[in-house]
JSON list of C-alpha atoms in Angstrom, two decimals:
[
{"chain": "A", "resi": 260, "resn": "MET", "atom": "CA", "xyz": [-52.02, 55.60, -43.45]},
{"chain": "A", "resi": 261, "resn": "ILE", "atom": "CA", "xyz": [-50.10, 58.04, -41.86]},
{"chain": "A", "resi": 262, "resn": "SER", "atom": "CA", "xyz": [-52.59, 60.40, -39.98]},
{"chain": "A", "resi": 263, "resn": "LYS", "atom": "CA", "xyz": [-51.07, 64.09, -39.62]},
{"chain": "A", "resi": 264, "resn": "LYS", "atom": "CA", "xyz": [-49.67, 65.08, -36.34]},
{"chain": "A", "resi": 265, "resn": "PHE", "atom": "CA", "xyz": [-51.29, 68.74, -36.01]},
{"chain": "A", "resi": 266, "resn": "SER", "atom": "CA", "xyz": [-49.42, 71.58, -34.13]},
{"chain": "A", "resi": 267, "resn": "SER", "atom": "CA", "xyz": [-52.32, 73.28, -32.59]},
{"chain": "A", "resi": 268, "resn": "VAL", "atom": "CA", "xyz": [-56.39, 73.04, -31.73]},
{"chain": "A", "resi": 269, "resn": "GLU", "atom": "CA", "xyz": [-56.84, 75.27, -34.25]},
{"chain": "A", "resi": 270, "resn": "ASP", "atom": "CA", "xyz": [-54.83, 72.98, -36.68]},
{"chain": "A", "resi": 271, "resn": "TYR", "atom": "CA", "xyz": [-56.94, 70.31, -35.87]},
{"chain": "A", "resi": 272, "resn": "LEU", "atom": "CA", "xyz": [-59.75, 71.93, -36.28]},
{"chain": "A", "resi": 273, "resn": "SER", "atom": "CA", "xyz": [-58.95, 74.10, -39.52]},
{"chain": "A", "resi": 274, "resn": "SER", "atom": "CA", "xyz": [-57.93, 70.67, -41.27]},
{"chain": "A", "resi": 275, "resn": "LEU", "atom": "CA", "xyz": [-61.56, 69.09, -41.05]},
{"chain": "A", "resi": 276, "resn": "ASP", "atom": "CA", "xyz": [-64.60, 69.68, -43.33]},
{"chain": "A", "resi": 277, "resn": "ALA", "atom": "CA", "xyz": [-66.83, 72.78, -42.77]},
{"chain": "A", "resi": 278, "resn": "LYS", "atom": "CA", "xyz": [-69.14, 71.19, -41.09]},
{"chain": "A", "resi": 279, "resn": "GLN", "atom": "CA", "xyz": [-67.04, 68.97, -38.22]},
{"chain": "A", "resi": 280, "resn": "GLY", "atom": "CA", "xyz": [-64.81, 72.10, -37.85]},
{"chain": "A", "resi": 281, "resn": "LYS", "atom": "CA", "xyz": [-68.21, 74.46, -37.07]},
{"chain": "A", "resi": 282, "resn": "THR", "atom": "CA", "xyz": [-69.46, 71.63, -34.72]},
{"chain": "A", "resi": 283, "resn": "LEU", "atom": "CA", "xyz": [-66.34, 71.08, -32.71]},
{"chain": "A", "resi": 284, "resn": "ARG", "atom": "CA", "xyz": [-65.53, 74.63, -32.71]},
{"chain": "A", "resi": 285, "resn": "GLU", "atom": "CA", "xyz": [-68.96, 75.23, -31.44]},
{"chain": "A", "resi": 286, "resn": "VAL", "atom": "CA", "xyz": [-68.68, 72.39, -28.69]},
{"chain": "A", "resi": 287, "resn": "ILE", "atom": "CA", "xyz": [-65.66, 73.40, -27.65]},
{"chain": "A", "resi": 288, "resn": "ASN", "atom": "CA", "xyz": [-66.55, 77.35, -27.42]},
{"chain": "A", "resi": 289, "resn": "PHE", "atom": "CA", "xyz": [-69.43, 76.19, -25.59]},
{"chain": "A", "resi": 290, "resn": "ILE", "atom": "CA", "xyz": [-67.81, 74.29, -22.66]},
{"chain": "A", "resi": 291, "resn": "ILE", "atom": "CA", "xyz": [-65.12, 76.95, -22.58]},
{"chain": "A", "resi": 292, "resn": "GLU", "atom": "CA", "xyz": [-67.33, 79.77, -22.24]},
{"chain": "A", "resi": 293, "resn": "SER", "atom": "CA", "xyz": [-69.54, 78.17, -19.75]},
{"chain": "A", "resi": 294, "resn": "PHE", "atom": "CA", "xyz": [-66.44, 76.68, -17.58]},
{"chain": "A", "resi": 295, "resn": "PRO", "atom": "CA", "xyz": [-64.08, 79.66, -17.05]},
{"chain": "A", "resi": 296, "resn": "ASP", "atom": "CA", "xyz": [-62.08, 77.31, -15.33]},
{"chain": "A", "resi": 297, "resn": "LEU", "atom": "CA", "xyz": [-61.76, 74.73, -17.91]},
{"chain": "A", "resi": 298, "resn": "ASN", "atom": "CA", "xyz": [-59.04, 75.18, -21.12]},
{"chain": "A", "resi": 299, "resn": "CYS", "atom": "CA", "xyz": [-58.93, 73.13, -24.46]},
{"chain": "A", "resi": 300, "resn": "LYS", "atom": "CA", "xyz": [-55.54, 71.54, -25.95]},
{"chain": "A", "resi": 301, "resn": "LEU", "atom": "CA", "xyz": [-54.13, 68.88, -28.15]},
{"chain": "A", "resi": 302, "resn": "ALA", "atom": "CA", "xyz": [-53.49, 65.94, -26.85]},
{"chain": "A", "resi": 303, "resn": "TRP", "atom": "CA", "xyz": [-53.46, 62.38, -28.76]},
{"chain": "A", "resi": 304, "resn": "ASN", "atom": "CA", "xyz": [-53.42, 64.68, -31.35]},
{"chain": "A", "resi": 305, "resn": "VAL", "atom": "CA", "xyz": [-57.09, 65.68, -30.87]},
{"chain": "A", "resi": 306, "resn": "PRO", "atom": "CA", "xyz": [-58.80, 68.19, -28.87]},
{"chain": "A", "resi": 307, "resn": "GLN", "atom": "CA", "xyz": [-58.97, 67.81, -25.12]},
{"chain": "A", "resi": 308, "resn": "VAL", "atom": "CA", "xyz": [-60.81, 70.04, -22.88]},
{"chain": "A", "resi": 309, "resn": "TYR", "atom": "CA", "xyz": [-59.47, 69.48, -18.95]},
{"chain": "A", "resi": 310, "resn": "LYS", "atom": "CA", "xyz": [-58.86, 71.28, -16.09]},
{"chain": "A", "resi": 311, "resn": "GLY", "atom": "CA", "xyz": [-55.53, 71.30, -13.99]},
{"chain": "A", "resi": 312, "resn": "ASP", "atom": "CA", "xyz": [-54.19, 67.09, -14.92]},
{"chain": "A", "resi": 313, "resn": "ASP", "atom": "CA", "xyz": [-57.37, 65.99, -15.57]},
{"chain": "A", "resi": 314, "resn": "TYR", "atom": "CA", "xyz": [-59.06, 65.62, -18.74]},
{"chain": "A", "resi": 315, "resn": "VAL", "atom": "CA", "xyz": [-63.00, 66.66, -18.74]},
{"chain": "A", "resi": 316, "resn": "PHE", "atom": "CA", "xyz": [-64.33, 66.11, -22.15]},
{"chain": "A", "resi": 317, "resn": "GLY", "atom": "CA", "xyz": [-62.77, 65.25, -25.70]},
{"chain": "A", "resi": 318, "resn": "VAL", "atom": "CA", "xyz": [-63.99, 65.62, -29.10]},
{"chain": "A", "resi": 319, "resn": "SER", "atom": "CA", "xyz": [-62.90, 64.29, -32.42]},
{"chain": "A", "resi": 320, "resn": "ALA", "atom": "CA", "xyz": [-63.92, 63.86, -36.39]},
{"chain": "A", "resi": 321, "resn": "LEU", "atom": "CA", "xyz": [-64.30, 60.76, -38.03]},
{"chain": "A", "resi": 322, "resn": "LYS", "atom": "CA", "xyz": [-65.12, 60.44, -41.83]},
{"chain": "A", "resi": 323, "resn": "ASN", "atom": "CA", "xyz": [-69.07, 60.31, -40.79]},
{"chain": "A", "resi": 324, "resn": "HIS", "atom": "CA", "xyz": [-69.83, 61.47, -37.70]},
{"chain": "A", "resi": 325, "resn": "LEU", "atom": "CA", "xyz": [-68.18, 63.06, -34.68]},
{"chain": "A", "resi": 326, "resn": "ALA", "atom": "CA", "xyz": [-67.19, 61.60, -31.11]},
{"chain": "A", "resi": 327, "resn": "LEU", "atom": "CA", "xyz": [-67.36, 63.21, -28.25]},
{"chain": "A", "resi": 328, "resn": "ALA", "atom": "CA", "xyz": [-66.04, 61.93, -24.66]},
{"chain": "A", "resi": 329, "resn": "PRO", "atom": "CA", "xyz": [-66.44, 63.08, -21.38]},
{"chain": "A", "resi": 330, "resn": "TRP", "atom": "CA", "xyz": [-63.19, 61.07, -20.09]},
{"chain": "A", "resi": 331, "resn": "SER", "atom": "CA", "xyz": [-65.66, 58.86, -17.90]},
{"chain": "A", "resi": 332, "resn": "ALA", "atom": "CA", "xyz": [-66.93, 55.03, -19.04]},
{"chain": "A", "resi": 333, "resn": "GLU", "atom": "CA", "xyz": [-69.35, 56.09, -15.77]},
{"chain": "A", "resi": 334, "resn": "VAL", "atom": "CA", "xyz": [-70.58, 59.14, -16.84]},
{"chain": "A", "resi": 335, "resn": "ILE", "atom": "CA", "xyz": [-71.57, 57.72, -20.67]},
{"chain": "A", "resi": 336, "resn": "GLU", "atom": "CA", "xyz": [-73.18, 55.07, -18.52]},
{"chain": "A", "resi": 337, "resn": "ASN", "atom": "CA", "xyz": [-75.34, 57.47, -16.39]},
{"chain": "A", "resi": 338, "resn": "PHE", "atom": "CA", "xyz": [-76.52, 59.27, -19.38]},
{"chain": "A", "resi": 339, "resn": "LYS", "atom": "CA", "xyz": [-76.90, 56.14, -21.82]},
{"chain": "A", "resi": 340, "resn": "GLU", "atom": "CA", "xyz": [-80.71, 56.29, -21.83]},
{"chain": "A", "resi": 341, "resn": "GLU", "atom": "CA", "xyz": [-81.13, 59.82, -22.65]},
{"chain": "A", "resi": 342, "resn": "LEU", "atom": "CA", "xyz": [-78.36, 59.33, -25.11]},
{"chain": "A", "resi": 343, "resn": "GLU", "atom": "CA", "xyz": [-80.07, 56.31, -26.83]},
{"chain": "A", "resi": 344, "resn": "SER", "atom": "CA", "xyz": [-83.31, 57.99, -27.03]},
{"chain": "A", "resi": 345, "resn": "GLN", "atom": "CA", "xyz": [-81.71, 61.10, -28.79]},
{"chain": "A", "resi": 346, "resn": "GLY", "atom": "CA", "xyz": [-80.25, 58.50, -31.42]},
{"chain": "A", "resi": 347, "resn": "TYR", "atom": "CA", "xyz": [-76.71, 59.26, -30.43]},
{"chain": "A", "resi": 348, "resn": "VAL", "atom": "CA", "xyz": [-74.81, 56.03, -30.93]},
{"chain": "A", "resi": 349, "resn": "VAL", "atom": "CA", "xyz": [-73.43, 54.95, -27.61]},
{"chain": "A", "resi": 350, "resn": "LYS", "atom": "CA", "xyz": [-69.97, 53.59, -26.94]},
{"chain": "A", "resi": 351, "resn": "LYS", "atom": "CA", "xyz": [-68.01, 52.56, -23.60]},
{"chain": "A", "resi": 352, "resn": "ASN", "atom": "CA", "xyz": [-66.91, 56.42, -23.05]},
{"chain": "A", "resi": 353, "resn": "LEU", "atom": "CA", "xyz": [-68.35, 58.20, -26.00]},
{"chain": "A", "resi": 354, "resn": "PHE", "atom": "CA", "xyz": [-71.22, 59.41, -27.86]},
{"chain": "A", "resi": 355, "resn": "GLN", "atom": "CA", "xyz": [-71.42, 59.57, -32.01]},
{"chain": "A", "resi": 356, "resn": "VAL", "atom": "CA", "xyz": [-72.94, 62.51, -32.85]},
{"chain": "A", "resi": 357, "resn": "PRO", "atom": "CA", "xyz": [-73.77, 63.50, -36.81]},
{"chain": "A", "resi": 358, "resn": "ASN", "atom": "CA", "xyz": [-71.09, 65.53, -38.59]},
{"chain": "A", "resi": 359, "resn": "ASP", "atom": "CA", "xyz": [-73.55, 69.19, -38.78]},
{"chain": "A", "resi": 360, "resn": "TRP", "atom": "CA", "xyz": [-74.52, 68.62, -35.11]},
{"chain": "A", "resi": 361, "resn": "ASN", "atom": "CA", "xyz": [-77.07, 71.34, -33.77]},
{"chain": "A", "resi": 362, "resn": "ILE", "atom": "CA", "xyz": [-75.32, 70.98, -30.54]},
{"chain": "A", "resi": 363, "resn": "ASP", "atom": "CA", "xyz": [-77.75, 70.01, -27.65]},
{"chain": "A", "resi": 364, "resn": "LYS", "atom": "CA", "xyz": [-76.01, 73.03, -24.93]},
{"chain": "A", "resi": 365, "resn": "LYS", "atom": "CA", "xyz": [-78.11, 71.51, -21.74]},
{"chain": "A", "resi": 366, "resn": "LEU", "atom": "CA", "xyz": [-77.07, 67.84, -22.77]},
{"chain": "A", "resi": 367, "resn": "ILE", "atom": "CA", "xyz": [-73.19, 69.46, -23.15]},
{"chain": "A", "resi": 368, "resn": "ASN", "atom": "CA", "xyz": [-73.06, 71.40, -19.92]},
{"chain": "A", "resi": 369, "resn": "ASP", "atom": "CA", "xyz": [-74.54, 68.42, -18.14]},
{"chain": "A", "resi": 370, "resn": "LEU", "atom": "CA", "xyz": [-72.03, 65.91, -18.87]},
{"chain": "A", "resi": 371, "resn": "VAL", "atom": "CA", "xyz": [-69.49, 68.49, -18.44]},
{"chain": "A", "resi": 372, "resn": "VAL", "atom": "CA", "xyz": [-70.82, 69.16, -14.68]},
{"chain": "A", "resi": 373, "resn": "ALA", "atom": "CA", "xyz": [-71.03, 65.24, -14.20]},
{"chain": "A", "resi": 374, "resn": "ARG", "atom": "CA", "xyz": [-67.66, 64.88, -14.98]},
{"chain": "A", "resi": 375, "resn": "LYS", "atom": "CA", "xyz": [-66.61, 67.33, -13.09]},
{"chain": "A", "resi": 376, "resn": "LEU", "atom": "CA", "xyz": [-68.32, 66.49, -9.84]},
{"chain": "A", "resi": 377, "resn": "GLU", "atom": "CA", "xyz": [-66.32, 63.03, -10.41]},
{"chain": "A", "resi": 378, "resn": "LEU", "atom": "CA", "xyz": [-62.97, 64.71, -10.30]},
{"chain": "A", "resi": 379, "resn": "ASP", "atom": "CA", "xyz": [-63.65, 66.80, -7.27]}
]
């Protein structure tokens, strides 16, 4: 199977089903609005939030869930207990949320802050 090459973050988000696109757009918008020093671009064919040369947070859509990644195994490890207690599937570098996730703004904020502290 050959996956489509996207030309922009909007192109990627527009290609998703309505629930996935809405959820990922909300996550990205929340991060960009909360942290004006961060931007979003397409890298590795998925949306990535970054500052300068450093990646801070990535998002992607899979068939049955969304993957959220703070670009740090250490950040994931530090939040693993909290993430698992909320029922999220946690992998080494990311965690999975439902396609129609009602975004947990405090959690996203805390993950971004932790990643930015790592970079500073």
